[in-house]
């Protein structure tokens, strides 16, 4: 009970700082993964705040991940953009890395768009491809819902049949067809990292049904869907997962391929946002 009210009061403190950024509260928040930072250069920034100036937002520690919350106009849509995200491998708990998502839910944000870099497991995937996530494997993710349940957000035992909003998935696939930018749909496997997987782990994930693997997104998606937010998640396949090719994996390759594919991801997101509003 004490922990619950403490978390609630932390959320309220962060909410009041973010609320003061702009008069209107956006309906949608986009979490920009590796390579998508250039999206912030293509939209009109109305307000910005460093994560370090928001109460209880942890400080990001990963190269390539700044720490800035923006209120931005993408076309005619008002959005929050998280430029920089948190990962479990940085040393934070899954509760800590999803604190901002709780805050967005409390602010009344209805839609969460998550983007990430991922390793391709499905043999049909190539570096540079995009995949809309239709489901995930969270077995290796310490649940961000562990601990006292915040009843005002959602139930103790939330259903996970549709963590990723089926209408959003359909709508994005239609857009990708119209723009002639084909995308995969698939299952994203969460791994804690920071080490990349071994070839044996990748073979195991493939047997379990994974199409791609990465170290983010799942904790945020679980928290967002718990509170009834509609979630859309897009992976940029930046490399073939361990053992699928003979190439050693590197963070530099992930950043480079992510950046090369960012134009396509951004165009799809822009079209998606203008369709939704
Ligand atoms: N494994 C885990 N995370 C990743 C990968 C990968 O191969 N590529 C980009 N993020």
Coordinates of C-alpha atoms and ligand atoms in Angstrom, one line a residue:
X1 CA 0.0 0.0 0.0
X2 CA 2.8 2.4 1.0
X3 CA 4.8 1.4 -2.2
X4 CA 1.6 1.9 -4.3
X5 CA 1.0 5.4 -3.1
X6 CA 4.7 6.3 -3.4
X7 CA 4.6 5.2 -7.1
X8 CA 1.4 7.1 -7.6
X9 CA 2.9 10.2 -6.1
X10 CA 6.0 9.9 -8.3
X11 CA 3.8 9.5 -11.4
X12 CA 1.8 12.6 -10.4
X13 CA 4.9 14.7 -10.0
X14 CA 6.2 13.7 -13.4
X15 CA 2.7 14.3 -14.9
X16 CA 2.5 17.8 -13.6
X17 CA 5.9 18.8 -15.1
X18 CA 5.1 17.3 -18.5
X19 CA 1.6 18.8 -18.5
X20 CA 3.2 22.3 -18.1
X21 CA 5.1 21.8 -21.3
X22 CA 2.2 22.5 -23.6
X23 CA -1.5 23.3 -23.3
X24 CA -2.8 20.3 -25.4
X25 CA -2.0 16.8 -24.4
X26 CA -1.1 14.7 -27.5
X27 CA -3.0 11.5 -28.1
X28 CA 0.1 9.6 -29.2
X29 CA 3.6 9.0 -27.9
X30 CA 6.4 7.7 -30.2
X31 CA 9.4 6.1 -28.7
X32 CA 12.3 6.6 -31.1
X33 CA 14.6 3.6 -31.2
X34 CA 18.2 3.4 -32.6
X35 CA 18.4 5.3 -35.9
X36 CA 15.1 7.1 -35.7
X37 CA 16.4 10.3 -34.1
X38 CA 16.3 12.1 -37.5
X39 CA 12.5 12.1 -37.3
X40 CA 12.8 14.9 -34.8
X41 CA 14.4 17.0 -37.5
X42 CA 11.4 16.6 -39.8
X43 CA 8.8 17.9 -37.5
X44 CA 7.9 21.1 -35.8
X45 CA 9.1 21.0 -32.2
X46 CA 6.8 22.9 -29.9
X47 CA 8.4 22.1 -26.6
X48 CA 11.3 20.0 -25.3
X49 CA 12.6 18.9 -21.9
X50 CA 15.5 16.8 -20.8
X51 CA 14.7 13.5 -19.1
X52 CA 16.9 14.7 -16.2
X53 CA 14.5 17.6 -15.6
X54 CA 11.4 15.3 -15.3
X55 CA 11.0 13.9 -11.8
X56 CA 11.9 10.2 -11.5
X57 CA 12.8 9.7 -15.2
X58 CA 16.0 7.7 -15.2
X59 CA 19.0 9.1 -17.1
X60 CA 19.7 7.1 -20.4
X61 CA 23.2 5.7 -20.6
X62 CA 23.4 4.1 -24.1
X63 CA 25.4 5.7 -26.9
X64 CA 23.0 6.8 -29.7
X65 CA 20.2 7.3 -27.2
X66 CA 19.8 11.0 -26.1
X67 CA 17.3 11.8 -23.4
X68 CA 14.8 14.3 -24.6
X69 CA 11.0 14.4 -24.4
X70 CA 9.5 16.5 -27.2
X71 CA 6.1 17.8 -27.9
X72 CA 6.0 17.9 -31.7
X73 CA 3.8 18.3 -34.7
X74 CA 4.1 15.6 -37.3
X75 CA 1.9 16.8 -40.2
X76 CA -1.2 17.9 -38.3
X77 CA -0.8 15.4 -35.4
X78 CA 0.5 16.5 -32.1
X79 CA 2.7 13.8 -30.5
X80 CA 5.1 13.3 -27.7
X81 CA 8.4 11.9 -28.8
X82 CA 10.8 10.1 -26.6
X83 CA 14.2 10.7 -28.1
X84 CA 16.1 8.1 -26.2
X85 CA 14.8 5.2 -24.2
X86 CA 15.8 3.1 -21.3
X87 CA 16.9 -0.5 -21.4
X88 CA 17.1 -3.2 -18.7
X89 CA 20.7 -3.8 -19.6
X90 CA 21.7 -0.3 -18.5
X91 CA 21.0 -1.5 -14.9
X92 CA 17.5 -0.3 -14.4
X93 CA 14.6 -2.5 -13.4
X94 CA 11.8 -3.1 -15.9
X95 CA 9.6 -1.0 -13.5
X96 CA 12.1 1.9 -13.8
X97 CA 12.4 1.7 -17.6
X98 CA 8.6 1.8 -18.0
X99 CA 8.0 4.6 -15.6
X100 CA 7.6 7.1 -18.5
X101 CA 4.9 4.9 -20.0
X102 CA 2.9 4.9 -16.8
X103 CA 3.3 8.7 -16.8
X104 CA 1.9 9.0 -20.4
X105 CA -1.0 6.7 -19.5
X106 CA -1.7 9.0 -16.5
X107 CA -1.5 12.0 -18.8
X108 CA -4.3 10.5 -21.0
X109 CA -2.1 9.5 -23.9
X110 CA -4.1 6.8 -25.8
X111 CA -1.6 5.5 -28.4
X112 CA 2.0 4.3 -28.0
X113 CA 4.2 3.8 -31.0
X114 CA 7.4 1.9 -30.2
X115 CA 10.3 1.6 -32.6
X116 CA 13.4 -0.5 -32.3
X117 CA 16.4 -2.2 -33.9
X118 CA 16.3 -6.0 -34.0
X119 CA 18.2 -8.9 -35.3
X120 CA 16.4 -11.0 -38.0
X121 CA 15.8 -14.6 -37.2
X122 CA 13.2 -15.5 -39.8
X123 CA 15.2 -16.6 -42.9
X124 CA 13.1 -14.2 -45.1
X125 CA 14.5 -11.2 -43.4
X126 CA 17.4 -9.0 -44.5
X127 CA 19.2 -6.1 -42.9
X128 CA 17.2 -2.9 -43.7
X129 CA 13.8 -4.7 -43.7
X130 CA 11.0 -3.4 -41.5
X131 CA 8.7 -5.6 -39.4
X132 CA 5.5 -4.7 -37.6
X133 CA 5.3 -6.6 -34.4
X134 CA 2.2 -8.7 -34.1
X135 CA 3.1 -10.5 -30.9
X136 CA 6.1 -11.1 -28.6
X137 CA 8.0 -13.6 -26.5
X138 CA 8.4 -12.0 -23.0
X139 CA 9.7 -15.1 -21.1
X140 CA 13.1 -13.6 -20.7
X141 CA 11.7 -10.2 -19.5
X142 CA 11.3 -9.6 -15.8
X143 CA 7.7 -8.5 -15.8
X144 CA 7.3 -4.7 -15.4
X145 CA 4.0 -5.4 -13.7
X146 CA 5.7 -7.3 -10.8
X147 CA 4.9 -5.9 -7.4
X148 CA 1.8 -4.2 -6.2
X149 CA -0.7 -3.8 -9.0
X150 CA -1.8 -0.2 -9.7
X151 CA -5.5 -0.9 -10.0
X152 CA -6.3 2.5 -11.4
X153 CA -4.1 1.5 -14.5
X154 CA -5.3 -2.0 -15.1
X155 CA -6.0 -5.5 -13.8
X156 CA -3.6 -7.7 -11.8
X157 CA -3.6 -10.5 -14.5
X158 CA -3.9 -8.7 -17.8
X159 CA -4.8 -10.6 -20.9
X160 CA -2.0 -10.6 -23.5
X161 CA -3.9 -11.8 -26.5
X162 CA -3.7 -8.4 -28.3
X163 CA -0.8 -6.4 -26.8
X164 CA -0.3 -4.9 -30.3
X165 CA -3.5 -3.3 -31.6
X166 CA -4.8 -5.3 -34.6
X167 CA -6.3 -2.3 -36.3
X168 CA -3.1 -0.4 -36.0
X169 CA -1.2 -3.3 -37.6
X170 CA -3.7 -3.6 -40.4
X171 CA -3.6 0.1 -41.0
X172 CA 0.2 0.3 -41.1
X173 CA 0.4 -2.7 -43.5
X174 CA -2.1 -1.0 -45.8
X175 CA 0.0 2.1 -45.8
X176 CA 3.1 0.2 -46.5
X177 CA 1.4 -1.4 -49.5
X178 CA 0.1 2.0 -50.8
X179 CA 3.6 3.5 -50.4
X180 CA 5.2 0.4 -52.0
X181 CA 7.4 -0.1 -48.9
X182 CA 6.7 -3.7 -48.1
X183 CA 7.0 -4.8 -44.4
X184 CA 7.0 -8.1 -42.6
X185 CA 4.8 -8.9 -39.7
X186 CA 6.2 -11.0 -37.0
X187 CA 7.0 -12.0 -33.5
X188 CA 9.6 -10.1 -31.5
X189 CA 11.6 -12.0 -28.9
X190 CA 12.9 -10.0 -26.0
X191 CA 16.3 -10.7 -24.6
X192 CA 17.8 -8.8 -21.7
X193 CA 21.3 -8.2 -23.2
X194 CA 23.6 -6.4 -23.3
X195 CA 25.4 -9.3 -24.9
X196 CA 24.1 -10.4 -28.3
X197 CA 22.6 -13.9 -28.3
X198 CA 24.5 -17.0 -29.0
X199 CA 23.7 -19.0 -32.1
X200 CA 22.1 -21.7 -30.0
X201 CA 19.9 -19.1 -28.3
X202 CA 18.8 -17.9 -31.7
X203 CA 18.0 -21.4 -32.9
X204 CA 15.9 -21.9 -29.7
X205 CA 14.1 -18.6 -30.2
X206 CA 13.3 -19.6 -33.8
X207 CA 11.8 -22.9 -32.5
X208 CA 9.7 -20.8 -30.0
X209 CA 8.2 -18.8 -32.9
X210 CA 10.4 -15.7 -33.0
X211 CA 11.0 -13.8 -36.2
X212 CA 13.3 -11.1 -34.7
X213 CA 15.1 -10.4 -31.5
X214 CA 15.9 -7.3 -29.6
X215 CA 16.5 -5.8 -26.1
X216 CA 13.7 -3.3 -25.8
X217 CA 10.0 -2.6 -26.5
X218 CA 8.4 -5.6 -24.6
X219 CA 8.4 -4.0 -21.1
X220 CA 6.9 -0.8 -22.5
X221 CA 4.3 -2.7 -24.6
X222 CA 3.2 -4.7 -21.5
X223 CA 2.8 -1.6 -19.4
X224 CA 1.0 0.4 -22.1
X225 CA -1.4 -2.4 -22.9
X226 CA -2.1 -3.0 -19.2
X227 CA -3.5 0.5 -19.0
X228 CA -5.5 0.2 -22.2
X229 CA -3.2 2.1 -24.5
X230 CA -3.2 1.0 -28.1
X231 CA 0.3 -0.1 -29.1
X232 CA 2.0 -0.2 -32.4
X233 CA 5.6 -1.4 -32.7
X234 CA 8.0 -1.5 -35.6
X235 CA 11.3 -3.2 -35.8
X236 CA 14.1 -2.3 -38.2
X237 CA 16.0 -5.4 -38.9
X238 CA 19.5 -4.1 -38.6
X239 CA 21.4 -7.4 -38.8
X240 CA 20.9 -11.1 -39.2
X241 CA 20.8 -12.6 -35.7
X242 CA 23.8 -14.6 -34.4
X243 CA 24.5 -17.8 -36.3
X244 CA 22.2 -16.9 -39.2
X245 CA 25.2 -15.5 -41.0
X246 CA 28.9 -15.8 -40.3
X247 CA 29.3 -12.1 -39.7
X248 CA 30.1 -11.1 -36.1
X249 CA 27.5 -8.7 -34.6
X250 CA 28.4 -5.2 -33.7
X251 CA 26.6 -2.2 -32.2
X252 CA 28.1 -0.1 -35.0
X253 CA 26.3 -2.2 -37.6
X254 CA 23.1 -1.9 -35.8
X255 CA 23.4 1.9 -35.7
X256 CA 24.5 2.2 -39.4
X257 CA 21.7 0.0 -40.8
X258 CA 19.1 1.6 -38.6
X259 CA 20.1 5.0 -39.9
X260 CA 20.0 3.8 -43.5
X261 CA 16.4 2.5 -43.0
X262 CA 15.2 5.5 -41.0
X263 CA 13.8 7.4 -44.0
X264 CA 11.4 4.6 -44.7
X265 CA 10.3 4.1 -41.1
X266 CA 9.8 7.9 -40.8
X267 CA 7.6 8.0 -44.0
X268 CA 5.5 5.1 -42.8
X269 CA 5.1 6.7 -39.3
X270 CA 4.1 10.1 -40.8
X271 CA 1.6 8.4 -43.1
X272 CA 0.2 6.4 -40.2
X273 CA -0.2 9.5 -38.0
X274 CA -2.0 11.5 -40.6
X275 CA -4.3 8.5 -41.2
X276 CA -5.1 8.1 -37.6
X277 CA -6.2 11.7 -36.9
Ligands
LIG1 N1 20.1 -9.1 -31.0 C1 19.5 -8.4 -30.0 N2 19.2 -7.1 -30.1 C2 19.5 -6.5 -31.3 C3 20.0 -7.2 -32.3 C4 20.3 -8.6 -32.2 O1 20.8 -9.3 -33.1 N3 20.1 -6.3 -33.4 C5 19.7 -5.1 -32.9 N4 19.3 -5.2 -31.6

